[in-house]
mmCIF file of C-alpha atoms and ligand atoms in Angstrom:
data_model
loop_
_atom_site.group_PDB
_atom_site.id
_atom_site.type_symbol
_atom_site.label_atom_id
_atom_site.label_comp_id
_atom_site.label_asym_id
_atom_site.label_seq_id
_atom_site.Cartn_x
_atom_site.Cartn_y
_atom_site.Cartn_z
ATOM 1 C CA UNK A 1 36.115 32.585 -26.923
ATOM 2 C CA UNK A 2 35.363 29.213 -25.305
ATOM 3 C CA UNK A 3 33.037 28.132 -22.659
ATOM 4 C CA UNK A 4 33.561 29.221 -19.458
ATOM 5 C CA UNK A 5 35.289 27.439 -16.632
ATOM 6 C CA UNK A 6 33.323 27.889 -13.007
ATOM 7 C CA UNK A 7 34.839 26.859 -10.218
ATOM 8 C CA UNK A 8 33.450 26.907 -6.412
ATOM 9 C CA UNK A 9 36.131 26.670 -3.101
ATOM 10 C CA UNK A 10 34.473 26.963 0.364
ATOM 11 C CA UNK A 11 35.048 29.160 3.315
ATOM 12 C CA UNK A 12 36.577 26.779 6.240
ATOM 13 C CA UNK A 13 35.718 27.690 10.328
ATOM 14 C CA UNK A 14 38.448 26.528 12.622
ATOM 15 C CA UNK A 15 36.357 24.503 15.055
ATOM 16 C CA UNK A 16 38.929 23.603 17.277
ATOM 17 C CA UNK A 17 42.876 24.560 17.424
ATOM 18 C CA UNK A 18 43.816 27.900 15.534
ATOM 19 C CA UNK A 19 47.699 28.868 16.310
ATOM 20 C CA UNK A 20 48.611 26.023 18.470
ATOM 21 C CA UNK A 21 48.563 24.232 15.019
ATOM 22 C CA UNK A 22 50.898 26.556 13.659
ATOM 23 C CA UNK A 23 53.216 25.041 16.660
ATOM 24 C CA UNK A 24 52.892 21.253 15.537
ATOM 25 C CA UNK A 25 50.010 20.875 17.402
ATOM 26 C CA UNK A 26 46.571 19.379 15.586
ATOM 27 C CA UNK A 27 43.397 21.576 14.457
ATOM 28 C CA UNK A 28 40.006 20.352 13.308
ATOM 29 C CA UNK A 29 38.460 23.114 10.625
ATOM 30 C CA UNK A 30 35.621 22.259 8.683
ATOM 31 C CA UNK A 31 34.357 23.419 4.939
ATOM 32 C CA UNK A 32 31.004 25.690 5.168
ATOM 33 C CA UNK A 33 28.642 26.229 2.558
ATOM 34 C CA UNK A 34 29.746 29.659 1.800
ATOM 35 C CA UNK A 35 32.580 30.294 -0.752
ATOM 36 C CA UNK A 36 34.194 31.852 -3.463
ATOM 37 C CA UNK A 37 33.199 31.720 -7.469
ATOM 38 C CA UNK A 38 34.986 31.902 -10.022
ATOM 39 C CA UNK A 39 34.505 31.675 -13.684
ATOM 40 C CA UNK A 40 37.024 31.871 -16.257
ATOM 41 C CA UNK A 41 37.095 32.959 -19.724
ATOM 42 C CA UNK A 42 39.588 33.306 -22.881
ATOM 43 C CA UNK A 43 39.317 36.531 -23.426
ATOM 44 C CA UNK A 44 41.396 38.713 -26.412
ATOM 45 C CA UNK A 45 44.858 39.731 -25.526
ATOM 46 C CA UNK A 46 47.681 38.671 -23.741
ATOM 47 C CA UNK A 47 46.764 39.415 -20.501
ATOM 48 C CA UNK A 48 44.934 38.148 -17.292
ATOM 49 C CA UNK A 49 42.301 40.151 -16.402
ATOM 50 C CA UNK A 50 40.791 40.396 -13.248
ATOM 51 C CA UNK A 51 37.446 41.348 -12.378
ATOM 52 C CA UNK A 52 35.081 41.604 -9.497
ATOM 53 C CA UNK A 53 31.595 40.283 -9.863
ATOM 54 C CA UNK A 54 27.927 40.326 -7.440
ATOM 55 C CA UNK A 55 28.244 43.092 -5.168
ATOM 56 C CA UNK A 56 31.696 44.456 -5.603
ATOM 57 C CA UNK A 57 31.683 44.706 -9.363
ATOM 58 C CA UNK A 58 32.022 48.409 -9.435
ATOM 59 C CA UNK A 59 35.568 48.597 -8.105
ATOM 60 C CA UNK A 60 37.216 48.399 -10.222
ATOM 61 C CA UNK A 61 40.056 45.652 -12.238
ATOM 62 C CA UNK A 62 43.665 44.344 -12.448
ATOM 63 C CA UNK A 63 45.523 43.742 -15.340
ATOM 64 C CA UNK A 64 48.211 41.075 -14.967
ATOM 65 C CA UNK A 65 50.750 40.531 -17.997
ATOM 66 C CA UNK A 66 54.485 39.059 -17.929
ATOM 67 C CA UNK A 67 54.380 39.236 -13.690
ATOM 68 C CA UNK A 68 53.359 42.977 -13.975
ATOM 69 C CA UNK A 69 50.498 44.046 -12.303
ATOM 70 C CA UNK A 70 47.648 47.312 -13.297
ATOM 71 C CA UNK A 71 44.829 48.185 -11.097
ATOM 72 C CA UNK A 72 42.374 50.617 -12.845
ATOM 73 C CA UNK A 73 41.514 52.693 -10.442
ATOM 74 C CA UNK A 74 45.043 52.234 -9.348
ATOM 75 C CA UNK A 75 44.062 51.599 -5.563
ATOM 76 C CA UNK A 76 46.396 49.992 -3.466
ATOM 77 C CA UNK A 77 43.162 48.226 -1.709
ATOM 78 C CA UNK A 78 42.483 46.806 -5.129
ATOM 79 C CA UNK A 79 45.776 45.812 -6.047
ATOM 80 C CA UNK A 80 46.028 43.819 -1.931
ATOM 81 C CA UNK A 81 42.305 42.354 -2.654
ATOM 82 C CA UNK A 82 43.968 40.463 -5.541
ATOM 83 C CA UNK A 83 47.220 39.534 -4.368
ATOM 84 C CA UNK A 84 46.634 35.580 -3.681
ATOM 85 C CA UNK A 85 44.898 35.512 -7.081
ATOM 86 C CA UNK A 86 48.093 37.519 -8.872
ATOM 87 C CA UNK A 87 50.213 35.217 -7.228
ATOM 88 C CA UNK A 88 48.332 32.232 -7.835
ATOM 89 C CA UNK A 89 48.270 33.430 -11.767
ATOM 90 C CA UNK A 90 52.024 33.305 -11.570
ATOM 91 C CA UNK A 91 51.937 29.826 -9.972
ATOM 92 C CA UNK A 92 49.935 28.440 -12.687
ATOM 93 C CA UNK A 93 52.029 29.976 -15.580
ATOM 94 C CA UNK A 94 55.287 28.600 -13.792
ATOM 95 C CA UNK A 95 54.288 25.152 -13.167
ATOM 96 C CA UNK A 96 51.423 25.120 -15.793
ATOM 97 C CA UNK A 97 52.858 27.168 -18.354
ATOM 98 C CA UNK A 98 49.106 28.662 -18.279
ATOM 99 C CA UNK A 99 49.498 31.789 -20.276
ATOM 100 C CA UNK A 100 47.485 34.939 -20.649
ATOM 101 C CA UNK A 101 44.150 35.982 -22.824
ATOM 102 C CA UNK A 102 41.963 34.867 -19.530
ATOM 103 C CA UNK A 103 39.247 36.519 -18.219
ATOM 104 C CA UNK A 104 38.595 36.004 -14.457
ATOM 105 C CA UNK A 105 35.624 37.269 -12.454
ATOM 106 C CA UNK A 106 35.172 36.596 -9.189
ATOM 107 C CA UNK A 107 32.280 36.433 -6.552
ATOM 108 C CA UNK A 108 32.724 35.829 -2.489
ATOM 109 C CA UNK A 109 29.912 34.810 -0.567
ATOM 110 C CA UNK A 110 32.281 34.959 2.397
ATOM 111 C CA UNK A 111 32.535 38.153 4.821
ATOM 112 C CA UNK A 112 36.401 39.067 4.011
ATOM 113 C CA UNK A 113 38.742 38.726 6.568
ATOM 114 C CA UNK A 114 37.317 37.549 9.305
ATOM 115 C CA UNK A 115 39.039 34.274 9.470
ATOM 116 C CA UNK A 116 36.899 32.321 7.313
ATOM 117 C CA UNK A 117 39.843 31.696 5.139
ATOM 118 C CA UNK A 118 38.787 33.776 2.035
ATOM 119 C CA UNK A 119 42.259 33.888 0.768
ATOM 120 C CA UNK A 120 42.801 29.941 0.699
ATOM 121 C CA UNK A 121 39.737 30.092 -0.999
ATOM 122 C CA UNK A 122 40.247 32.724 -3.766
ATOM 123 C CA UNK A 123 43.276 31.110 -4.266
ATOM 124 C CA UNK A 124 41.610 28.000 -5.007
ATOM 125 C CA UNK A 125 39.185 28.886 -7.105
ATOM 126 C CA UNK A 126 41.481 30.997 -9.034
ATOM 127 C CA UNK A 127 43.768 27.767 -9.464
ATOM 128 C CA UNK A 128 41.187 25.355 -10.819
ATOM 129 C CA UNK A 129 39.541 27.646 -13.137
ATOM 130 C CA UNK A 130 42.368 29.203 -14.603
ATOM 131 C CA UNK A 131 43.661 25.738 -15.269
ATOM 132 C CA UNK A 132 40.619 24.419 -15.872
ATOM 133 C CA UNK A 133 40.173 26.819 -18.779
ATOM 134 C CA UNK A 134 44.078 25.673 -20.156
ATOM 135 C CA UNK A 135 42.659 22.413 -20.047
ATOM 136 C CA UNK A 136 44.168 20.489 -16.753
ATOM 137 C CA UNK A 137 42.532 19.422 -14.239
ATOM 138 C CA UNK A 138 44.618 18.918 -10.933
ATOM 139 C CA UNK A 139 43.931 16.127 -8.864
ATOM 140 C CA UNK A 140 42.747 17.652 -4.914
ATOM 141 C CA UNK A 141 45.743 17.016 -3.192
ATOM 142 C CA UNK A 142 47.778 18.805 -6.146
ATOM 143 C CA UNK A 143 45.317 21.900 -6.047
ATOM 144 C CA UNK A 144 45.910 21.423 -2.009
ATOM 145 C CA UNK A 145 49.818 21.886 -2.736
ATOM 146 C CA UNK A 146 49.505 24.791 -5.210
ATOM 147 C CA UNK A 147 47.177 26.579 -2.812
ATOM 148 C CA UNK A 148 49.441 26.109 -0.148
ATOM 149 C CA UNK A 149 52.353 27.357 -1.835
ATOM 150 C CA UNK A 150 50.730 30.406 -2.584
ATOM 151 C CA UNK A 151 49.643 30.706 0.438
ATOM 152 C CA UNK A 152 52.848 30.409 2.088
ATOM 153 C CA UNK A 153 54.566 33.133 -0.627
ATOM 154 C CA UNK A 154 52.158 35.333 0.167
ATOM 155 C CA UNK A 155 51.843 35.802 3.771
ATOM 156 C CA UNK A 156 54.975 34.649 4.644
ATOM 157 C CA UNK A 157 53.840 31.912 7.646
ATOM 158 C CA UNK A 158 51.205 29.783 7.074
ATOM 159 C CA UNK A 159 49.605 26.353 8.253
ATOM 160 C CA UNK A 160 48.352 24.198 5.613
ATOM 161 C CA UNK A 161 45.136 24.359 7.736
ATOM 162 C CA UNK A 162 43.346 26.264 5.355
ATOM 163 C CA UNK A 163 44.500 25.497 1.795
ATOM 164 C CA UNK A 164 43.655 21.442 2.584
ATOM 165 C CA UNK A 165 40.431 22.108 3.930
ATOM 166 C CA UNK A 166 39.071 24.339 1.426
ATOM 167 C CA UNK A 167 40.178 21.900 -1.212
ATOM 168 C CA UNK A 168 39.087 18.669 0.656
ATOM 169 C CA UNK A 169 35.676 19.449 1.998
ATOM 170 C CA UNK A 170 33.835 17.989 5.171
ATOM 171 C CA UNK A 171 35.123 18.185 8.403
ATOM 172 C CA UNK A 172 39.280 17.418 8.696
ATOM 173 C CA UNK A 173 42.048 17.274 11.448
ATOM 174 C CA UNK A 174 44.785 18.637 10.584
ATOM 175 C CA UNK A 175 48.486 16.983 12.559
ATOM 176 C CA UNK A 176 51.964 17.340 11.571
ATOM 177 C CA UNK A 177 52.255 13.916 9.833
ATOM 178 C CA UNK A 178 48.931 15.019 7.730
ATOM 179 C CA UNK A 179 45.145 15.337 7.459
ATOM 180 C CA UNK A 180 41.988 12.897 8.072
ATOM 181 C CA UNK A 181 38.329 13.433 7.933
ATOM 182 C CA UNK A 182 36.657 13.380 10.887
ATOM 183 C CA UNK A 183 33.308 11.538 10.222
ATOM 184 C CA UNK A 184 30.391 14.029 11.097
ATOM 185 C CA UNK A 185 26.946 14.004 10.630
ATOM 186 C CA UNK A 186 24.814 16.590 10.037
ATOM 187 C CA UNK A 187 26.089 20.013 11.926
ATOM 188 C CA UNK A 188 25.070 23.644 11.470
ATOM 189 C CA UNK A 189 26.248 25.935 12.563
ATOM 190 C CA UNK A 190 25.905 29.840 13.494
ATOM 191 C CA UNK A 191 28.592 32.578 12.442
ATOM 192 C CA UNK A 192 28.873 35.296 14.371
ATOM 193 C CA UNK A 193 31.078 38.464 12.346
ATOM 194 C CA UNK A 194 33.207 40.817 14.663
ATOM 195 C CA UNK A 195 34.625 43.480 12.715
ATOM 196 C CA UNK A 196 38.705 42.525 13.048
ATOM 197 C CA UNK A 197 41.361 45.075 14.924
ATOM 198 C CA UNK A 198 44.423 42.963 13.698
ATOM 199 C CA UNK A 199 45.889 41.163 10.791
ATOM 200 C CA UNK A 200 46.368 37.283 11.077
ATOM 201 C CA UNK A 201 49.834 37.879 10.328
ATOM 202 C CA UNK A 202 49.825 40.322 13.185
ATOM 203 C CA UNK A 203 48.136 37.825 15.569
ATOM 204 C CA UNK A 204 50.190 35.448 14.472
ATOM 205 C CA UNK A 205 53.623 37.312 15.157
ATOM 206 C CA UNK A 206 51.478 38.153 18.446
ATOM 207 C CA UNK A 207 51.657 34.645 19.756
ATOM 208 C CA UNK A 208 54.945 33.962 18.338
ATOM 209 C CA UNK A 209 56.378 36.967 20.779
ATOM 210 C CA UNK A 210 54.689 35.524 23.626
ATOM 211 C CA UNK A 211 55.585 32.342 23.035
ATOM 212 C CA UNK A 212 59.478 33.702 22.959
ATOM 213 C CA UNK A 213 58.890 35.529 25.981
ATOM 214 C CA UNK A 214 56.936 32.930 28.043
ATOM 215 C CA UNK A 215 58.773 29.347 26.392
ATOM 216 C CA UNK A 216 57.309 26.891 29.227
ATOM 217 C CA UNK A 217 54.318 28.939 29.810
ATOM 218 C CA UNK A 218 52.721 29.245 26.633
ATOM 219 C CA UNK A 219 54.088 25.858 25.594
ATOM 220 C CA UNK A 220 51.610 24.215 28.365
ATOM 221 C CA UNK A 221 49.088 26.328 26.993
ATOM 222 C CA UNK A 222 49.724 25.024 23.331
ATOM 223 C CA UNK A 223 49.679 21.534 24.584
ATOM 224 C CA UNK A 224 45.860 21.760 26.345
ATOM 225 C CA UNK A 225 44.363 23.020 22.921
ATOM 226 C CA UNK A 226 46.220 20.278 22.008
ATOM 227 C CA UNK A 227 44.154 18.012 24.236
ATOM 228 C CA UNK A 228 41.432 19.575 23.818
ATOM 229 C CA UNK A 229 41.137 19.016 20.010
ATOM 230 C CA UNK A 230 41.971 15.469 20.432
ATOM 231 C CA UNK A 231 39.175 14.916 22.788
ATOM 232 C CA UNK A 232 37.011 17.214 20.530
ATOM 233 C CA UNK A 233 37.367 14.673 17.337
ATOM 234 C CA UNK A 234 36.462 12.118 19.358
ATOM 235 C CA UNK A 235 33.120 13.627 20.971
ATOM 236 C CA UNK A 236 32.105 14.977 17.267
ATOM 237 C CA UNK A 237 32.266 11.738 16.203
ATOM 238 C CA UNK A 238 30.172 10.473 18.511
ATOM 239 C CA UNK A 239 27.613 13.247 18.179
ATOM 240 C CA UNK A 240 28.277 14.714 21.975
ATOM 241 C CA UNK A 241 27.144 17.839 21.335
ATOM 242 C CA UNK A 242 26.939 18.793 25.171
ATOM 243 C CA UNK A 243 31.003 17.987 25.682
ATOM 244 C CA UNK A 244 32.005 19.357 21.991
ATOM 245 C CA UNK A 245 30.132 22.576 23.662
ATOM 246 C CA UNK A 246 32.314 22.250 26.380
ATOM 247 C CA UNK A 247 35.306 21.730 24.366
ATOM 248 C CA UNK A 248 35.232 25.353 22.176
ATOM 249 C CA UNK A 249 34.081 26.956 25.692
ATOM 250 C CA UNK A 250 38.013 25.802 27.068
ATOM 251 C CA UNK A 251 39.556 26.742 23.710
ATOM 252 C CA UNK A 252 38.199 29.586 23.196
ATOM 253 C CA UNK A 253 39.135 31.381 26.651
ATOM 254 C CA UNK A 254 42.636 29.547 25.929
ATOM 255 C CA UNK A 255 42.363 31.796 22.645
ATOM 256 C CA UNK A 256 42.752 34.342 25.362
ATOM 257 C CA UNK A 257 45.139 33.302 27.209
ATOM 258 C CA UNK A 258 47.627 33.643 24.096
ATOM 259 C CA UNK A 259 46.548 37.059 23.003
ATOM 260 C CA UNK A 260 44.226 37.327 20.770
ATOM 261 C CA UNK A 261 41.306 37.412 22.527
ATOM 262 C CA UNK A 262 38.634 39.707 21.910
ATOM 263 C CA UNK A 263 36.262 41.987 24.323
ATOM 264 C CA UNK A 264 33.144 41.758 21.805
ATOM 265 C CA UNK A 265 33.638 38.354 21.122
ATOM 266 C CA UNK A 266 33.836 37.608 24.957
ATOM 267 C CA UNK A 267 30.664 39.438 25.420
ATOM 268 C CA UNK A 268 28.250 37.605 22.471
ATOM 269 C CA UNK A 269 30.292 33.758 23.592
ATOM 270 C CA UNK A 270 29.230 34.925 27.245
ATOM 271 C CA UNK A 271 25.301 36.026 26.454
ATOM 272 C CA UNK A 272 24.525 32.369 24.800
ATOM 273 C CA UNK A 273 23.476 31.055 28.089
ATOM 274 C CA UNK A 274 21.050 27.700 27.511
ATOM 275 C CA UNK A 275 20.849 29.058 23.522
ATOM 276 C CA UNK A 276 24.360 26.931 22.311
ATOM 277 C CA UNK A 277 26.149 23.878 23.149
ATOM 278 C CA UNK A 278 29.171 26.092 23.141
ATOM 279 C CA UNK A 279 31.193 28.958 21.347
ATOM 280 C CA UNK A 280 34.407 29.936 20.790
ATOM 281 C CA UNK A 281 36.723 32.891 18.432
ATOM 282 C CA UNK A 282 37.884 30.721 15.160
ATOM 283 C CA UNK A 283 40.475 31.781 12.851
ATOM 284 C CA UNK A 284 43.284 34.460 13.584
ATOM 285 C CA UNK A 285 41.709 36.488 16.664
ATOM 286 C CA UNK A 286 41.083 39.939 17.560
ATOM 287 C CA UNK A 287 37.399 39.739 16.241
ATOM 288 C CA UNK A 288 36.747 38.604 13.354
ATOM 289 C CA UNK A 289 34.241 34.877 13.256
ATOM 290 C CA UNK A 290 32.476 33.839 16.613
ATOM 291 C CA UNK A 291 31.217 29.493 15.174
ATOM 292 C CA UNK A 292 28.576 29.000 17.827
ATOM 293 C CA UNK A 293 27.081 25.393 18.418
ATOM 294 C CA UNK A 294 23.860 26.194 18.703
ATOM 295 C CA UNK A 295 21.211 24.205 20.461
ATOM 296 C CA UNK A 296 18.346 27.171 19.216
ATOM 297 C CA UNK A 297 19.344 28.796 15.929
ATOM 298 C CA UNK A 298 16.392 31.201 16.250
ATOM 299 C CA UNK A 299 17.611 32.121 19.977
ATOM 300 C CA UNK A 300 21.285 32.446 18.458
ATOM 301 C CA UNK A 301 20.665 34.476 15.897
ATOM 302 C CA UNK A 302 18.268 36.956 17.994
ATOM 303 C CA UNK A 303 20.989 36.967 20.541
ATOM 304 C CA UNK A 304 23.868 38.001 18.461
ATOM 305 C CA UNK A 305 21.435 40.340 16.551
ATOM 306 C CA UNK A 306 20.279 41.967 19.714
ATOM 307 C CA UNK A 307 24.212 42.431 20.345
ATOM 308 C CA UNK A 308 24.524 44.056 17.027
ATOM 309 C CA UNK A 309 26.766 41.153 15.247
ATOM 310 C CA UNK A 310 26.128 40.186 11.723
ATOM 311 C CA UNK A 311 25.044 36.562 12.097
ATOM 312 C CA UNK A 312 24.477 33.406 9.598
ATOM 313 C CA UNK A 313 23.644 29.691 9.561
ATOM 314 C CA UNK A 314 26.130 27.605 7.793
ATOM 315 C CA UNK A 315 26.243 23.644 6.667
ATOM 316 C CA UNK A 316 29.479 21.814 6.342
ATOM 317 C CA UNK A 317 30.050 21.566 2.689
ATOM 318 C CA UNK A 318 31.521 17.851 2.005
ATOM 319 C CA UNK A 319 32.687 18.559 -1.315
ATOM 320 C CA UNK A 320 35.539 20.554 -1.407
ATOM 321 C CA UNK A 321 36.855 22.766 -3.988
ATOM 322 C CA UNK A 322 35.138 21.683 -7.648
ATOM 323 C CA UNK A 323 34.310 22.514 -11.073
ATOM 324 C CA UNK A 324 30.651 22.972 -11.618
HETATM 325 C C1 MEV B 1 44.181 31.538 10.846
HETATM 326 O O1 MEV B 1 42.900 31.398 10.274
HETATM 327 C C2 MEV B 1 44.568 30.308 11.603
HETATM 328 C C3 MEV B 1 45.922 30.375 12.267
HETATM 329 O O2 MEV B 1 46.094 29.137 12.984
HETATM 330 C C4 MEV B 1 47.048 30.572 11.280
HETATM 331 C C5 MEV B 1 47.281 29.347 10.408
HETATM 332 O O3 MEV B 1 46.907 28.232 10.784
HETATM 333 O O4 MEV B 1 47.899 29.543 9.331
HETATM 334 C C6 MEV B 1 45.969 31.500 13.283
#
């Protein structure tokens, strides 16, 4: 059968400049140390198979065999849980020629869908240990492509926000003409989880119609998050916590401002008080990840606990997407 192929991608938090980076402007996101695992096996047949692992095992699997896809129990939430890993199957036997009799189980450490970019993720894992176990290894900015493409297939608008970051590692900004890394030290931080009332694609499409509706308006409101990242790289760099505080406090209520705001998240970014540096909604909107800065941990997790919001402590993970 082979050994096994394992492959780790991280989750990424959007520190600073969610949607106005789908609008040319520039985002800083940064790789966390929670992720998605994958491990991939030849297995008998001429299929791919598709399997949950940890927590999730019991739901269930997909088959996958000449661009044909089986869920057993044939759940339509099974069959959309696997859709960037289908897809990113069908990238790797187009451009690979990676073939089927593999065995793919997959773990998430990552609360889905809550803007913590679990589907660039998935889709990276997926991509390095399927190929991994076919015997290539793609260089990062190659995996950052193929993870992007899919990506971009899947959901139809994307940033490459996501899909560089989790393959890079660290801390990056993110512009029109391309990445850099940001040089950070050491940062944690907190991870608030507010259960999500909207799609990204529907937030997306959300800001899209107000931006049609509002051209001048909105575009002055894309161009201070704009500012404000700018500013932001510069203060993280310096290790100004205090002003980088400051910073996500702006964007975040700017978050507002086009939409996709959140009344919970409001209230926990609100009750922080001398606890954080600062706060804001990061990803998509409409719930989903509060990052907080926090100057306490202990007083930042009790707070958001108090409020009822699943919280955790994160690191930046420098690494990137890997073998391991
Ligand atoms: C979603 O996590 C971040 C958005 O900026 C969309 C994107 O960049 O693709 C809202």
């Amino acid at each position: 059968m082979g050994t096994p192929v394992y492959a780790f991608a991280p989750g990424v938090v959007k520190l600073f400049g969610e949607h106005a980076v789908v609008y040319g402007r520039p985002a800083l996101a940064a790789a966390v140390s929670l992720g998605i695992h994958v491990e991939a096996s030849r297995h008998p047949g001429d299929h791919v198979e598709i399997v949950p692992s940890g927590t999730h095992a019991e739901i269930g699997r997909v088959l996958l065999r000449e661009g044909s896809m089986a869920a057993e129990p044939d759940a339509p939430s099974l069959r959309a849980a696997f859709r960037y890993v289908a897809h990113a199957v069908e990238v790797a036997s187009r451009e690979f020629g990676v073939r089927g009799g593999v065995r793919l189980a997959i773990r998430s450490d990552l609360p889905q869908g809550v803007g913590l970019a679990t589907s660039a993720a998935v889709t990276a894992a997926t991509l390095l240990a399927l190929l991994g176990v076919a015997g290539h290894e793609p260089s990062r900015e190659e995996l950052a492509r193929l993870t992007y493409r899919v990506e971009r297939e899947v959901q139809g608008i994307a940033s490459p926000m996501d899909s560089t970051v989790t393959c890079m590692g660290g801390t990056i900004l993110i512009e029109p003409s391309g990445w850099t890394r940001a040089r950070v030290g050491d940062m944690r931080l907190v991870l608030a989880i507010v259960p999500r009332t909207a799609t990204t694609g529907d937030l997306v499409r959300r800001v899209r119609g107000l931006l049609e509706a509002h051209g001048d308006a909105v575009e002055r409101v894309l161009d201070a998050i704009g500012a404000i990242v700018r500013e932001a790289v510069r203060r993280v760099e310096e290790g100004d916590l205090e002003g980088v505080g400051r910073l996500m406090y702006m964007n975040h209520w700017l978050l507002s401002a086009l939409g996709v705001g959140d009344g919970r998240a409001d209230a926990l970014v609100r009750s922080l008080g001398e606890a954080a540096y600062g706060a804001k909604i990061s990803g998509a909107g409409g719930g989903g990840t509060v990052v907080i800065l926090p100057r306490d941990v202990g007083a930042v997790m009790a707070i958001a606990r108090a409020l009822g919001f699943n919280a955790v402590e994160v690191d930046v993970d420098l690494q990137g997407a890997r073998l391991m």
